[in-house]
């Protein structure tokens, strides 16, 4: 399911990056029982791959990981445009450790051993805070409101009229905007946004529609690979 569809349906995907097998199994079962769709990574390298190639609504991240240390891993996600909220769950629980985790980009930090009810409550709060901001996405020099399907310049002045998008135009643009550093193949966009269509030509058609409304620069063509969110909305 693509990122936009998840935002609409409320289906919550969670990435758990934890190398201790028993704790990982317990947490995965706990999160699944709470209604999350859970993927598990047992080391930093696998966590990096999953975080860069799949969309998640929230990430639970250990720090002492094989291959790539947790804060280094989070930094790599952030540099690649992954904005998914992260809760660090670590035995490194001193005030300097927590400060380091938050300064590195985590939205929340909980020390082990932890209370299960508190962990679940923190995840719920993290999701609520993220959804409050995730309903408006930056797209080049614009912002896209997922509720109204309207696009406005980032610094719109008085009298600036919003650009209204169709449902499919909004889904396509939001899919690119959620992962601005990722190049999406036509087949991937076809499966995620136009599942009932039989040809990837429909992807090209809707890219044309968005460029006509918002300027050619809104979507970048990466030759031989697909499409990526553009940096400059102007023609």
mmCIF file with all atom_site columns, C-alpha atoms in Angstrom:
data_model
loop_
_atom_site.group_PDB
_atom_site.id
_atom_site.type_symbol
_atom_site.label_atom_id
_atom_site.label_alt_id
_atom_site.label_comp_id
_atom_site.label_asym_id
_atom_site.label_entity_id
_atom_site.label_seq_id
_atom_site.pdbx_PDB_ins_code
_atom_site.Cartn_x
_atom_site.Cartn_y
_atom_site.Cartn_z
_atom_site.occupancy
_atom_site.B_iso_or_equiv
_atom_site.pdbx_formal_charge
_atom_site.auth_seq_id
_atom_site.auth_comp_id
_atom_site.auth_asym_id
_atom_site.auth_atom_id
_atom_site.pdbx_PDB_model_num
ATOM 1   C CA . UNK A 1 1   ? 0.000  0.000   0.000   1.00 0.00 ? 1   UNK A CA 1
ATOM 2   C CA . UNK A 1 2   ? 1.399  3.410   -0.918  1.00 0.00 ? 2   UNK A CA 1
ATOM 3   C CA . UNK A 1 3   ? 1.984  6.246   1.548   1.00 0.00 ? 3   UNK A CA 1
ATOM 4   C CA . UNK A 1 4   ? -1.064 8.245   0.506   1.00 0.00 ? 4   UNK A CA 1
ATOM 5   C CA . UNK A 1 5   ? -3.406 5.292   0.820   1.00 0.00 ? 5   UNK A CA 1
ATOM 6   C CA . UNK A 1 6   ? -2.077 4.609   4.305   1.00 0.00 ? 6   UNK A CA 1
ATOM 7   C CA . UNK A 1 7   ? -2.753 8.215   5.303   1.00 0.00 ? 7   UNK A CA 1
ATOM 8   C CA . UNK A 1 8   ? -6.323 7.884   4.061   1.00 0.00 ? 8   UNK A CA 1
ATOM 9   C CA . UNK A 1 9   ? -7.106 4.451   5.529   1.00 0.00 ? 9   UNK A CA 1
ATOM 10  C CA . UNK A 1 10  ? -5.250 4.877   8.817   1.00 0.00 ? 10  UNK A CA 1
ATOM 11  C CA . UNK A 1 11  ? -3.336 1.609   8.418   1.00 0.00 ? 11  UNK A CA 1
ATOM 12  C CA . UNK A 1 12  ? -0.177 2.075   10.483  1.00 0.00 ? 12  UNK A CA 1
ATOM 13  C CA . UNK A 1 13  ? 3.116  0.518   9.404   1.00 0.00 ? 13  UNK A CA 1
ATOM 14  C CA . UNK A 1 14  ? 5.889  0.221   11.990  1.00 0.00 ? 14  UNK A CA 1
ATOM 15  C CA . UNK A 1 15  ? 9.566  -0.619  11.522  1.00 0.00 ? 15  UNK A CA 1
ATOM 16  C CA . UNK A 1 16  ? 11.240 -2.213  14.542  1.00 0.00 ? 16  UNK A CA 1
ATOM 17  C CA . UNK A 1 17  ? 15.052 -2.210  14.495  1.00 0.00 ? 17  UNK A CA 1
ATOM 18  C CA . UNK A 1 18  ? 16.203 -4.367  17.412  1.00 0.00 ? 18  UNK A CA 1
ATOM 19  C CA . UNK A 1 19  ? 18.981 -6.973  17.513  1.00 0.00 ? 19  UNK A CA 1
ATOM 20  C CA . UNK A 1 20  ? 18.055 -8.870  20.707  1.00 0.00 ? 20  UNK A CA 1
ATOM 21  C CA . UNK A 1 21  ? 15.940 -11.807 19.446  1.00 0.00 ? 21  UNK A CA 1
ATOM 22  C CA . UNK A 1 22  ? 13.681 -12.357 22.467  1.00 0.00 ? 22  UNK A CA 1
ATOM 23  C CA . UNK A 1 23  ? 12.930 -8.662  22.954  1.00 0.00 ? 23  UNK A CA 1
ATOM 24  C CA . UNK A 1 24  ? 12.401 -8.190  19.232  1.00 0.00 ? 24  UNK A CA 1
ATOM 25  C CA . UNK A 1 25  ? 9.899  -11.074 19.095  1.00 0.00 ? 25  UNK A CA 1
ATOM 26  C CA . UNK A 1 26  ? 8.051  -9.768  22.164  1.00 0.00 ? 26  UNK A CA 1
ATOM 27  C CA . UNK A 1 27  ? 7.833  -6.226  20.786  1.00 0.00 ? 27  UNK A CA 1
ATOM 28  C CA . UNK A 1 28  ? 6.754  -7.389  17.338  1.00 0.00 ? 28  UNK A CA 1
ATOM 29  C CA . UNK A 1 29  ? 3.934  -9.443  18.877  1.00 0.00 ? 29  UNK A CA 1
ATOM 30  C CA . UNK A 1 30  ? 2.939  -6.541  21.137  1.00 0.00 ? 30  UNK A CA 1
ATOM 31  C CA . UNK A 1 31  ? 2.811  -4.032  18.268  1.00 0.00 ? 31  UNK A CA 1
ATOM 32  C CA . UNK A 1 32  ? 0.924  -6.482  16.045  1.00 0.00 ? 32  UNK A CA 1
ATOM 33  C CA . UNK A 1 33  ? -1.671 -6.993  18.772  1.00 0.00 ? 33  UNK A CA 1
ATOM 34  C CA . UNK A 1 34  ? -2.047 -3.209  18.934  1.00 0.00 ? 34  UNK A CA 1
ATOM 35  C CA . UNK A 1 35  ? -2.937 -3.124  15.237  1.00 0.00 ? 35  UNK A CA 1
ATOM 36  C CA . UNK A 1 36  ? 0.400  -2.134  13.724  1.00 0.00 ? 36  UNK A CA 1
ATOM 37  C CA . UNK A 1 37  ? 1.738  -3.759  10.567  1.00 0.00 ? 37  UNK A CA 1
ATOM 38  C CA . UNK A 1 38  ? 5.273  -4.630  11.709  1.00 0.00 ? 38  UNK A CA 1
ATOM 39  C CA . UNK A 1 39  ? 8.540  -5.184  9.826   1.00 0.00 ? 39  UNK A CA 1
ATOM 40  C CA . UNK A 1 40  ? 11.588 -6.237  11.846  1.00 0.00 ? 40  UNK A CA 1
ATOM 41  C CA . UNK A 1 41  ? 15.271 -5.550  11.188  1.00 0.00 ? 41  UNK A CA 1
ATOM 42  C CA . UNK A 1 42  ? 17.890 -7.301  13.336  1.00 0.00 ? 42  UNK A CA 1
ATOM 43  C CA . UNK A 1 43  ? 20.800 -5.040  12.380  1.00 0.00 ? 43  UNK A CA 1
ATOM 44  C CA . UNK A 1 44  ? 21.494 -1.551  11.145  1.00 0.00 ? 44  UNK A CA 1
ATOM 45  C CA . UNK A 1 45  ? 22.168 -2.542  7.556   1.00 0.00 ? 45  UNK A CA 1
ATOM 46  C CA . UNK A 1 46  ? 18.783 -4.237  7.201   1.00 0.00 ? 46  UNK A CA 1
ATOM 47  C CA . UNK A 1 47  ? 17.159 -1.289  8.970   1.00 0.00 ? 47  UNK A CA 1
ATOM 48  C CA . UNK A 1 48  ? 18.780 1.108   6.513   1.00 0.00 ? 48  UNK A CA 1
ATOM 49  C CA . UNK A 1 49  ? 17.504 -0.884  3.540   1.00 0.00 ? 49  UNK A CA 1
ATOM 50  C CA . UNK A 1 50  ? 13.936 -1.133  4.836   1.00 0.00 ? 50  UNK A CA 1
ATOM 51  C CA . UNK A 1 51  ? 13.809 2.507   5.895   1.00 0.00 ? 51  UNK A CA 1
ATOM 52  C CA . UNK A 1 52  ? 14.945 3.690   2.464   1.00 0.00 ? 52  UNK A CA 1
ATOM 53  C CA . UNK A 1 53  ? 12.840 1.363   0.326   1.00 0.00 ? 53  UNK A CA 1
ATOM 54  C CA . UNK A 1 54  ? 9.527  1.179   2.217   1.00 0.00 ? 54  UNK A CA 1
ATOM 55  C CA . UNK A 1 55  ? 7.233  3.760   3.769   1.00 0.00 ? 55  UNK A CA 1
ATOM 56  C CA . UNK A 1 56  ? 6.591  3.564   7.526   1.00 0.00 ? 56  UNK A CA 1
ATOM 57  C CA . UNK A 1 57  ? 4.386  5.623   9.790   1.00 0.00 ? 57  UNK A CA 1
ATOM 58  C CA . UNK A 1 58  ? 6.637  5.186   12.838  1.00 0.00 ? 58  UNK A CA 1
ATOM 59  C CA . UNK A 1 59  ? 10.006 3.582   13.661  1.00 0.00 ? 59  UNK A CA 1
ATOM 60  C CA . UNK A 1 60  ? 11.180 2.035   16.951  1.00 0.00 ? 60  UNK A CA 1
ATOM 61  C CA . UNK A 1 61  ? 14.979 2.027   16.981  1.00 0.00 ? 61  UNK A CA 1
ATOM 62  C CA . UNK A 1 62  ? 17.603 0.486   19.259  1.00 0.00 ? 62  UNK A CA 1
ATOM 63  C CA . UNK A 1 63  ? 21.010 2.143   19.501  1.00 0.00 ? 63  UNK A CA 1
ATOM 64  C CA . UNK A 1 64  ? 23.509 -0.686  20.024  1.00 0.00 ? 64  UNK A CA 1
ATOM 65  C CA . UNK A 1 65  ? 23.042 -2.420  16.683  1.00 0.00 ? 65  UNK A CA 1
ATOM 66  C CA . UNK A 1 66  ? 25.324 -4.606  14.557  1.00 0.00 ? 66  UNK A CA 1
ATOM 67  C CA . UNK A 1 67  ? 26.612 -3.181  11.265  1.00 0.00 ? 67  UNK A CA 1
ATOM 68  C CA . UNK A 1 68  ? 25.368 0.412   11.758  1.00 0.00 ? 68  UNK A CA 1
ATOM 69  C CA . UNK A 1 69  ? 24.883 2.075   15.158  1.00 0.00 ? 69  UNK A CA 1
ATOM 70  C CA . UNK A 1 70  ? 21.371 3.374   15.794  1.00 0.00 ? 70  UNK A CA 1
ATOM 71  C CA . UNK A 1 71  ? 22.005 7.127   15.747  1.00 0.00 ? 71  UNK A CA 1
ATOM 72  C CA . UNK A 1 72  ? 24.219 6.780   12.674  1.00 0.00 ? 72  UNK A CA 1
ATOM 73  C CA . UNK A 1 73  ? 21.424 4.814   11.021  1.00 0.00 ? 73  UNK A CA 1
ATOM 74  C CA . UNK A 1 74  ? 18.887 7.518   11.842  1.00 0.00 ? 74  UNK A CA 1
ATOM 75  C CA . UNK A 1 75  ? 21.205 10.158  10.425  1.00 0.00 ? 75  UNK A CA 1
ATOM 76  C CA . UNK A 1 76  ? 21.459 8.253   7.153   1.00 0.00 ? 76  UNK A CA 1
ATOM 77  C CA . UNK A 1 77  ? 17.674 8.032   6.903   1.00 0.00 ? 77  UNK A CA 1
ATOM 78  C CA . UNK A 1 78  ? 17.323 11.758  7.504   1.00 0.00 ? 78  UNK A CA 1
ATOM 79  C CA . UNK A 1 79  ? 19.969 12.618  4.903   1.00 0.00 ? 79  UNK A CA 1
ATOM 80  C CA . UNK A 1 80  ? 18.009 10.595  2.351   1.00 0.00 ? 80  UNK A CA 1
ATOM 81  C CA . UNK A 1 81  ? 14.789 12.470  3.069   1.00 0.00 ? 81  UNK A CA 1
ATOM 82  C CA . UNK A 1 82  ? 13.115 9.941   5.396   1.00 0.00 ? 82  UNK A CA 1
ATOM 83  C CA . UNK A 1 83  ? 10.982 11.999  7.787   1.00 0.00 ? 83  UNK A CA 1
ATOM 84  C CA . UNK A 1 84  ? 9.224  9.120   9.564   1.00 0.00 ? 84  UNK A CA 1
ATOM 85  C CA . UNK A 1 85  ? 9.008  9.811   13.323  1.00 0.00 ? 85  UNK A CA 1
ATOM 86  C CA . UNK A 1 86  ? 11.478 7.732   15.353  1.00 0.00 ? 86  UNK A CA 1
ATOM 87  C CA . UNK A 1 87  ? 11.224 6.541   18.946  1.00 0.00 ? 87  UNK A CA 1
ATOM 88  C CA . UNK A 1 88  ? 14.613 5.427   20.253  1.00 0.00 ? 88  UNK A CA 1
ATOM 89  C CA . UNK A 1 89  ? 14.323 2.490   22.676  1.00 0.00 ? 89  UNK A CA 1
ATOM 90  C CA . UNK A 1 90  ? 17.709 1.923   24.261  1.00 0.00 ? 90  UNK A CA 1
ATOM 91  C CA . UNK A 1 91  ? 19.561 0.726   27.350  1.00 0.00 ? 91  UNK A CA 1
ATOM 92  C CA . UNK A 1 92  ? 21.605 3.922   26.987  1.00 0.00 ? 92  UNK A CA 1
ATOM 93  C CA . UNK A 1 93  ? 19.302 5.977   29.172  1.00 0.00 ? 93  UNK A CA 1
ATOM 94  C CA . UNK A 1 94  ? 21.386 8.669   30.858  1.00 0.00 ? 94  UNK A CA 1
ATOM 95  C CA . UNK A 1 95  ? 20.432 12.324  30.278  1.00 0.00 ? 95  UNK A CA 1
ATOM 96  C CA . UNK A 1 96  ? 23.389 12.860  27.883  1.00 0.00 ? 96  UNK A CA 1
ATOM 97  C CA . UNK A 1 97  ? 22.348 9.741   25.945  1.00 0.00 ? 97  UNK A CA 1
ATOM 98  C CA . UNK A 1 98  ? 18.768 10.978  25.635  1.00 0.00 ? 98  UNK A CA 1
ATOM 99  C CA . UNK A 1 99  ? 19.944 14.431  24.576  1.00 0.00 ? 99  UNK A CA 1
ATOM 100 C CA . UNK A 1 100 ? 22.212 12.867  21.941  1.00 0.00 ? 100 UNK A CA 1
ATOM 101 C CA . UNK A 1 101 ? 19.331 10.825  20.563  1.00 0.00 ? 101 UNK A CA 1
ATOM 102 C CA . UNK A 1 102 ? 16.936 13.762  20.373  1.00 0.00 ? 102 UNK A CA 1
ATOM 103 C CA . UNK A 1 103 ? 19.580 16.033  18.865  1.00 0.00 ? 103 UNK A CA 1
ATOM 104 C CA . UNK A 1 104 ? 20.305 13.351  16.243  1.00 0.00 ? 104 UNK A CA 1
ATOM 105 C CA . UNK A 1 105 ? 16.735 13.550  14.990  1.00 0.00 ? 105 UNK A CA 1
ATOM 106 C CA . UNK A 1 106 ? 14.601 11.262  17.165  1.00 0.00 ? 106 UNK A CA 1
ATOM 107 C CA . UNK A 1 107 ? 11.141 12.514  18.076  1.00 0.00 ? 107 UNK A CA 1
ATOM 108 C CA . UNK A 1 108 ? 11.083 10.545  21.349  1.00 0.00 ? 108 UNK A CA 1
ATOM 109 C CA . UNK A 1 109 ? 13.460 8.525   23.533  1.00 0.00 ? 109 UNK A CA 1
ATOM 110 C CA . UNK A 1 110 ? 12.618 5.810   26.061  1.00 0.00 ? 110 UNK A CA 1
ATOM 111 C CA . UNK A 1 111 ? 15.168 3.963   28.185  1.00 0.00 ? 111 UNK A CA 1
ATOM 112 C CA . UNK A 1 112 ? 15.233 0.209   28.808  1.00 0.00 ? 112 UNK A CA 1
ATOM 113 C CA . UNK A 1 113 ? 13.877 -1.355  30.944  1.00 0.00 ? 113 UNK A CA 1
ATOM 114 C CA . UNK A 1 114 ? 10.568 0.244   30.020  1.00 0.00 ? 114 UNK A CA 1
ATOM 115 C CA . UNK A 1 115 ? 6.918  0.026   30.925  1.00 0.00 ? 115 UNK A CA 1
ATOM 116 C CA . UNK A 1 116 ? 4.862  -1.524  28.115  1.00 0.00 ? 116 UNK A CA 1
ATOM 117 C CA . UNK A 1 117 ? 1.869  0.753   28.632  1.00 0.00 ? 117 UNK A CA 1
ATOM 118 C CA . UNK A 1 118 ? 4.109  3.822   28.545  1.00 0.00 ? 118 UNK A CA 1
ATOM 119 C CA . UNK A 1 119 ? 5.778  2.640   25.337  1.00 0.00 ? 119 UNK A CA 1
ATOM 120 C CA . UNK A 1 120 ? 2.418  2.140   23.615  1.00 0.00 ? 120 UNK A CA 1
ATOM 121 C CA . UNK A 1 121 ? 1.140  5.499   24.867  1.00 0.00 ? 121 UNK A CA 1
ATOM 122 C CA . UNK A 1 122 ? 4.251  7.263   23.573  1.00 0.00 ? 122 UNK A CA 1
ATOM 123 C CA . UNK A 1 123 ? 3.784  5.648   20.161  1.00 0.00 ? 123 UNK A CA 1
ATOM 124 C CA . UNK A 1 124 ? 0.152  6.779   20.047  1.00 0.00 ? 124 UNK A CA 1
ATOM 125 C CA . UNK A 1 125 ? 1.172  10.322  20.984  1.00 0.00 ? 125 UNK A CA 1
ATOM 126 C CA . UNK A 1 126 ? 3.953  10.288  18.410  1.00 0.00 ? 126 UNK A CA 1
ATOM 127 C CA . UNK A 1 127 ? 1.519  9.235   15.688  1.00 0.00 ? 127 UNK A CA 1
ATOM 128 C CA . UNK A 1 128 ? -0.976 11.948  16.681  1.00 0.00 ? 128 UNK A CA 1
ATOM 129 C CA . UNK A 1 129 ? 1.687  14.658  16.559  1.00 0.00 ? 129 UNK A CA 1
ATOM 130 C CA . UNK A 1 130 ? 2.991  13.442  13.234  1.00 0.00 ? 130 UNK A CA 1
ATOM 131 C CA . UNK A 1 131 ? -0.438 13.232  11.632  1.00 0.00 ? 131 UNK A CA 1
ATOM 132 C CA . UNK A 1 132 ? -1.155 16.823  12.645  1.00 0.00 ? 132 UNK A CA 1
ATOM 133 C CA . UNK A 1 133 ? 1.731  17.952  10.454  1.00 0.00 ? 133 UNK A CA 1
ATOM 134 C CA . UNK A 1 134 ? 1.699  15.171  7.849   1.00 0.00 ? 134 UNK A CA 1
ATOM 135 C CA . UNK A 1 135 ? -1.618 16.332  6.426   1.00 0.00 ? 135 UNK A CA 1
ATOM 136 C CA . UNK A 1 136 ? 0.283  19.209  4.793   1.00 0.00 ? 136 UNK A CA 1
ATOM 137 C CA . UNK A 1 137 ? 3.298  18.172  2.712   1.00 0.00 ? 137 UNK A CA 1
ATOM 138 C CA . UNK A 1 138 ? 6.047  20.351  1.223   1.00 0.00 ? 138 UNK A CA 1
ATOM 139 C CA . UNK A 1 139 ? 6.282  19.854  -2.549  1.00 0.00 ? 139 UNK A CA 1
ATOM 140 C CA . UNK A 1 140 ? 9.045  21.868  -4.146  1.00 0.00 ? 140 UNK A CA 1
ATOM 141 C CA . UNK A 1 141 ? 8.156  25.492  -3.485  1.00 0.00 ? 141 UNK A CA 1
ATOM 142 C CA . UNK A 1 142 ? 4.563  24.562  -2.709  1.00 0.00 ? 142 UNK A CA 1
ATOM 143 C CA . UNK A 1 143 ? 2.632  22.920  0.099   1.00 0.00 ? 143 UNK A CA 1
ATOM 144 C CA . UNK A 1 144 ? 0.017  20.244  -0.541  1.00 0.00 ? 144 UNK A CA 1
ATOM 145 C CA . UNK A 1 145 ? -2.999 19.957  1.765   1.00 0.00 ? 145 UNK A CA 1
ATOM 146 C CA . UNK A 1 146 ? -4.103 16.312  1.701   1.00 0.00 ? 146 UNK A CA 1
ATOM 147 C CA . UNK A 1 147 ? -7.517 17.114  3.171   1.00 0.00 ? 147 UNK A CA 1
ATOM 148 C CA . UNK A 1 148 ? -8.549 19.774  0.650   1.00 0.00 ? 148 UNK A CA 1
ATOM 149 C CA . UNK A 1 149 ? -6.353 18.506  -2.240  1.00 0.00 ? 149 UNK A CA 1
ATOM 150 C CA . UNK A 1 150 ? -5.187 22.093  -2.736  1.00 0.00 ? 150 UNK A CA 1
ATOM 151 C CA . UNK A 1 151 ? -1.701 23.344  -3.514  1.00 0.00 ? 151 UNK A CA 1
ATOM 152 C CA . UNK A 1 152 ? -0.424 26.784  -2.510  1.00 0.00 ? 152 UNK A CA 1
ATOM 153 C CA . UNK A 1 153 ? 2.989  28.437  -2.872  1.00 0.00 ? 153 UNK A CA 1
ATOM 154 C CA . UNK A 1 154 ? 5.039  28.030  0.300   1.00 0.00 ? 154 UNK A CA 1
ATOM 155 C CA . UNK A 1 155 ? 4.891  31.785  0.896   1.00 0.00 ? 155 UNK A CA 1
ATOM 156 C CA . UNK A 1 156 ? 1.508  32.619  -0.591  1.00 0.00 ? 156 UNK A CA 1
ATOM 157 C CA . UNK A 1 157 ? 0.462  36.233  -0.417  1.00 0.00 ? 157 UNK A CA 1
ATOM 158 C CA . UNK A 1 158 ? -2.969 37.803  -0.278  1.00 0.00 ? 158 UNK A CA 1
ATOM 159 C CA . UNK A 1 159 ? -5.079 36.989  -3.281  1.00 0.00 ? 159 UNK A CA 1
ATOM 160 C CA . UNK A 1 160 ? -3.122 33.854  -4.188  1.00 0.00 ? 160 UNK A CA 1
ATOM 161 C CA . UNK A 1 161 ? -5.536 31.251  -5.456  1.00 0.00 ? 161 UNK A CA 1
ATOM 162 C CA . UNK A 1 162 ? -4.933 27.600  -4.520  1.00 0.00 ? 162 UNK A CA 1
ATOM 163 C CA . UNK A 1 163 ? -4.509 25.018  -7.259  1.00 0.00 ? 163 UNK A CA 1
ATOM 164 C CA . UNK A 1 164 ? -7.103 22.274  -6.932  1.00 0.00 ? 164 UNK A CA 1
ATOM 165 C CA . UNK A 1 165 ? -6.003 18.711  -7.727  1.00 0.00 ? 165 UNK A CA 1
ATOM 166 C CA . UNK A 1 166 ? -8.045 15.664  -8.600  1.00 0.00 ? 166 UNK A CA 1
ATOM 167 C CA . UNK A 1 167 ? -7.902 12.688  -6.261  1.00 0.00 ? 167 UNK A CA 1
ATOM 168 C CA . UNK A 1 168 ? -5.385 10.820  -8.419  1.00 0.00 ? 168 UNK A CA 1
ATOM 169 C CA . UNK A 1 169 ? -3.243 13.883  -8.986  1.00 0.00 ? 169 UNK A CA 1
ATOM 170 C CA . UNK A 1 170 ? -3.123 14.392  -5.226  1.00 0.00 ? 170 UNK A CA 1
ATOM 171 C CA . UNK A 1 171 ? -2.204 10.749  -4.568  1.00 0.00 ? 171 UNK A CA 1
ATOM 172 C CA . UNK A 1 172 ? 0.583  10.809  -7.134  1.00 0.00 ? 172 UNK A CA 1
ATOM 173 C CA . UNK A 1 173 ? 2.076  14.076  -5.893  1.00 0.00 ? 173 UNK A CA 1
ATOM 174 C CA . UNK A 1 174 ? 1.815  13.021  -2.237  1.00 0.00 ? 174 UNK A CA 1
ATOM 175 C CA . UNK A 1 175 ? 3.518  9.690   -2.964  1.00 0.00 ? 175 UNK A CA 1
ATOM 176 C CA . UNK A 1 176 ? 6.497  11.548  -4.402  1.00 0.00 ? 176 UNK A CA 1
ATOM 177 C CA . UNK A 1 177 ? 6.445  14.173  -1.629  1.00 0.00 ? 177 UNK A CA 1
ATOM 178 C CA . UNK A 1 178 ? 6.526  11.683  1.248   1.00 0.00 ? 178 UNK A CA 1
ATOM 179 C CA . UNK A 1 179 ? 9.873  10.356  -0.059  1.00 0.00 ? 179 UNK A CA 1
ATOM 180 C CA . UNK A 1 180 ? 11.395 13.378  -1.815  1.00 0.00 ? 180 UNK A CA 1
ATOM 181 C CA . UNK A 1 181 ? 14.803 11.780  -2.287  1.00 0.00 ? 181 UNK A CA 1
ATOM 182 C CA . UNK A 1 182 ? 13.505 8.569   -3.842  1.00 0.00 ? 182 UNK A CA 1
ATOM 183 C CA . UNK A 1 183 ? 13.155 7.842   -7.548  1.00 0.00 ? 183 UNK A CA 1
ATOM 184 C CA . UNK A 1 184 ? 9.933  5.924   -8.235  1.00 0.00 ? 184 UNK A CA 1
ATOM 185 C CA . UNK A 1 185 ? 9.701  3.665   -11.250 1.00 0.00 ? 185 UNK A CA 1
ATOM 186 C CA . UNK A 1 186 ? 6.617  3.944   -13.431 1.00 0.00 ? 186 UNK A CA 1
ATOM 187 C CA . UNK A 1 187 ? 5.653  0.380   -12.450 1.00 0.00 ? 187 UNK A CA 1
ATOM 188 C CA . UNK A 1 188 ? 5.861  1.211   -8.748  1.00 0.00 ? 188 UNK A CA 1
ATOM 189 C CA . UNK A 1 189 ? 3.711  4.303   -9.179  1.00 0.00 ? 189 UNK A CA 1
ATOM 190 C CA . UNK A 1 190 ? 1.284  2.319   -11.306 1.00 0.00 ? 190 UNK A CA 1
ATOM 191 C CA . UNK A 1 191 ? 0.890  -0.327  -8.586  1.00 0.00 ? 191 UNK A CA 1
ATOM 192 C CA . UNK A 1 192 ? 0.644  2.178   -5.748  1.00 0.00 ? 192 UNK A CA 1
ATOM 193 C CA . UNK A 1 193 ? -1.555 4.907   -7.227  1.00 0.00 ? 193 UNK A CA 1
ATOM 194 C CA . UNK A 1 194 ? -3.258 3.439   -10.300 1.00 0.00 ? 194 UNK A CA 1
ATOM 195 C CA . UNK A 1 195 ? -3.684 -0.197  -9.303  1.00 0.00 ? 195 UNK A CA 1
ATOM 196 C CA . UNK A 1 196 ? -6.671 -0.770  -11.580 1.00 0.00 ? 196 UNK A CA 1
ATOM 197 C CA . UNK A 1 197 ? -4.931 0.638   -14.683 1.00 0.00 ? 197 UNK A CA 1
ATOM 198 C CA . UNK A 1 198 ? -3.310 -1.741  -17.127 1.00 0.00 ? 198 UNK A CA 1
ATOM 199 C CA . UNK A 1 199 ? -0.539 0.422   -18.551 1.00 0.00 ? 199 UNK A CA 1
ATOM 200 C CA . UNK A 1 200 ? 2.156  2.663   -17.038 1.00 0.00 ? 200 UNK A CA 1
ATOM 201 C CA . UNK A 1 201 ? 1.231  5.257   -19.665 1.00 0.00 ? 201 UNK A CA 1
ATOM 202 C CA . UNK A 1 202 ? -1.383 6.486   -17.158 1.00 0.00 ? 202 UNK A CA 1
ATOM 203 C CA . UNK A 1 203 ? 1.490  7.533   -14.863 1.00 0.00 ? 203 UNK A CA 1
ATOM 204 C CA . UNK A 1 204 ? 2.976  9.694   -17.620 1.00 0.00 ? 204 UNK A CA 1
ATOM 205 C CA . UNK A 1 205 ? -0.443 11.208  -18.274 1.00 0.00 ? 205 UNK A CA 1
ATOM 206 C CA . UNK A 1 206 ? -0.908 12.308  -14.670 1.00 0.00 ? 206 UNK A CA 1
ATOM 207 C CA . UNK A 1 207 ? 2.650  13.622  -14.483 1.00 0.00 ? 207 UNK A CA 1
ATOM 208 C CA . UNK A 1 208 ? 1.722  15.769  -17.481 1.00 0.00 ? 208 UNK A CA 1
ATOM 209 C CA . UNK A 1 209 ? -1.434 16.983  -15.719 1.00 0.00 ? 209 UNK A CA 1
ATOM 210 C CA . UNK A 1 210 ? 0.541  17.992  -12.595 1.00 0.00 ? 210 UNK A CA 1
ATOM 211 C CA . UNK A 1 211 ? 3.212  19.767  -14.626 1.00 0.00 ? 211 UNK A CA 1
ATOM 212 C CA . UNK A 1 212 ? 0.541  21.641  -16.543 1.00 0.00 ? 212 UNK A CA 1
ATOM 213 C CA . UNK A 1 213 ? -1.023 22.864  -13.291 1.00 0.00 ? 213 UNK A CA 1
ATOM 214 C CA . UNK A 1 214 ? 2.134  23.472  -11.225 1.00 0.00 ? 214 UNK A CA 1
ATOM 215 C CA . UNK A 1 215 ? 5.033  23.876  -13.672 1.00 0.00 ? 215 UNK A CA 1
ATOM 216 C CA . UNK A 1 216 ? 7.413  21.377  -15.278 1.00 0.00 ? 216 UNK A CA 1
ATOM 217 C CA . UNK A 1 217 ? 9.828  21.550  -12.349 1.00 0.00 ? 217 UNK A CA 1
ATOM 218 C CA . UNK A 1 218 ? 7.330  20.041  -9.894  1.00 0.00 ? 218 UNK A CA 1
ATOM 219 C CA . UNK A 1 219 ? 8.289  16.497  -10.995 1.00 0.00 ? 219 UNK A CA 1
ATOM 220 C CA . UNK A 1 220 ? 11.732 15.487  -12.215 1.00 0.00 ? 220 UNK A CA 1
ATOM 221 C CA . UNK A 1 221 ? 12.204 12.785  -14.837 1.00 0.00 ? 221 UNK A CA 1
ATOM 222 C CA . UNK A 1 222 ? 15.178 10.527  -14.054 1.00 0.00 ? 222 UNK A CA 1
ATOM 223 C CA . UNK A 1 223 ? 16.047 8.982   -17.387 1.00 0.00 ? 223 UNK A CA 1
ATOM 224 C CA . UNK A 1 224 ? 15.795 5.203   -17.415 1.00 0.00 ? 224 UNK A CA 1
ATOM 225 C CA . UNK A 1 225 ? 14.551 5.044   -13.818 1.00 0.00 ? 225 UNK A CA 1
ATOM 226 C CA . UNK A 1 226 ? 11.312 6.965   -13.331 1.00 0.00 ? 226 UNK A CA 1
ATOM 227 C CA . UNK A 1 227 ? 10.117 10.073  -11.523 1.00 0.00 ? 227 UNK A CA 1
ATOM 228 C CA . UNK A 1 228 ? 11.168 12.059  -8.456  1.00 0.00 ? 228 UNK A CA 1
ATOM 229 C CA . UNK A 1 229 ? 9.767  15.103  -6.682  1.00 0.00 ? 229 UNK A CA 1
ATOM 230 C CA . UNK A 1 230 ? 11.251 18.218  -8.260  1.00 0.00 ? 230 UNK A CA 1
ATOM 231 C CA . UNK A 1 231 ? 13.186 20.862  -6.382  1.00 0.00 ? 231 UNK A CA 1
ATOM 232 C CA . UNK A 1 232 ? 11.966 23.848  -8.385  1.00 0.00 ? 232 UNK A CA 1
ATOM 233 C CA . UNK A 1 233 ? 8.264  24.297  -9.198  1.00 0.00 ? 233 UNK A CA 1
ATOM 234 C CA . UNK A 1 234 ? 8.871  26.814  -11.958 1.00 0.00 ? 234 UNK A CA 1
ATOM 235 C CA . UNK A 1 235 ? 8.750  25.773  -15.638 1.00 0.00 ? 235 UNK A CA 1
#
